[in-house]
Amino acid sequence: VKELVLDNCRSEDGKVVGLSSDFENLEFLSMININLLSVSNLPKLNKLRKLELSDNRISGGLEVLAEKTPNLTHLNLSGNKIKDINTLEPL
């Protein structure tokens, strides 16, 4: 699987659930409007280039993206609870 769209599939605990290292070939992942609070338990996705996280409730903890998605070139965080641009500094 190279592309996975989970838009509007609600996360009950506010975290990424069900994604594992089995999805290591993902290049595009869309999780728009799924009630995410955190990306802390996102698996390592070395090939991921595009990540859509708009319209969630993420307010921080984005430093894990630098470690778990080293080839990311496109990130959409619009419509989240990020209040300070410094939250993006680890990226």
Coordinates of C-alpha atoms in Angstrom, one line a residue:
V1 CA 0.0 0.0 0.0
K2 CA 1.4 3.4 -1.1
E3 CA -1.5 5.6 -0.3
L4 CA -3.9 5.4 2.6
V5 CA -6.8 7.8 3.2
L6 CA -8.5 7.6 6.7
D7 CA -10.4 10.9 6.5
N8 CA -13.3 11.2 8.9
C9 CA -12.6 7.8 10.5
R10 CA -12.8 9.0 14.1
S11 CA -10.1 8.2 16.6
E12 CA -11.6 7.4 20.0
D13 CA -8.6 8.2 22.2
G14 CA -7.1 11.0 20.1
K15 CA -4.1 8.9 18.9
V16 CA -3.1 7.1 15.7
V17 CA -4.4 3.5 16.1
G18 CA -4.1 0.5 13.8
L19 CA -1.1 1.8 11.8
S20 CA 1.9 -0.5 12.2
S21 CA 5.3 -1.1 10.5
D22 CA 3.3 -3.2 8.0
F23 CA 2.6 0.1 6.2
E24 CA 6.3 0.8 5.7
N25 CA 5.8 1.5 1.9
L26 CA 3.3 4.3 2.5
E27 CA 4.1 7.5 0.5
F28 CA 0.9 9.3 1.2
L29 CA -1.2 9.3 4.4
S30 CA -4.3 11.3 4.9
M31 CA -5.9 11.5 8.4
I32 CA -8.1 14.6 8.0
N33 CA -10.8 15.2 10.7
I34 CA -10.3 12.1 12.7
N35 CA -10.1 13.8 16.1
L36 CA -6.3 13.4 16.6
L37 CA -4.7 15.0 19.6
S38 CA -1.3 13.4 19.1
V39 CA 1.0 11.8 16.5
S40 CA 3.2 10.3 19.2
N41 CA 2.4 6.6 18.3
L42 CA 2.7 7.0 14.6
P43 CA 4.9 4.1 13.3
K44 CA 8.2 4.8 11.5
L45 CA 7.3 5.5 7.9
N46 CA 10.6 6.0 6.1
K47 CA 9.0 6.4 2.6
L48 CA 6.2 8.8 3.6
R49 CA 6.4 12.0 1.6
K50 CA 3.0 13.6 2.1
L51 CA 1.0 13.7 5.4
E52 CA -2.4 15.4 5.7
L53 CA -3.4 16.1 9.3
S54 CA -5.8 19.0 8.8
D55 CA -8.9 19.6 11.0
N56 CA -7.8 17.6 14.0
R57 CA -7.0 18.8 17.6
I58 CA -3.2 18.6 17.5
S59 CA -1.5 21.3 19.6
G60 CA 2.1 20.0 19.8
G61 CA 4.3 16.9 20.0
L62 CA 5.3 17.3 16.3
E63 CA 9.0 16.5 17.0
V64 CA 8.2 12.8 16.5
L65 CA 7.5 13.5 12.8
A66 CA 11.2 14.4 12.2
E67 CA 12.2 11.0 13.6
K68 CA 9.4 8.8 12.2
T69 CA 9.0 10.4 8.8
P70 CA 12.5 11.4 7.6
N71 CA 11.5 11.8 3.9
L72 CA 8.4 14.0 4.5
T73 CA 8.2 16.8 2.0
H74 CA 4.5 17.9 2.5
L75 CA 2.7 18.4 5.8
N76 CA -0.8 19.9 6.2
L77 CA -1.6 20.9 9.7
S78 CA -4.4 23.5 8.9
G79 CA -7.4 23.6 11.3
N80 CA -5.5 22.2 14.3
K81 CA -5.0 23.8 17.8
I82 CA -1.4 25.0 17.2
K83 CA -1.2 28.4 18.8
D84 CA 2.5 29.2 18.5
I85 CA 4.7 28.9 15.4
N86 CA 7.5 27.7 17.7
T87 CA 5.6 24.4 18.0
L88 CA 6.8 23.7 14.4
E89 CA 10.5 24.4 15.2
P90 CA 11.4 20.7 15.7
L91 CA 10.3 20.0 12.1

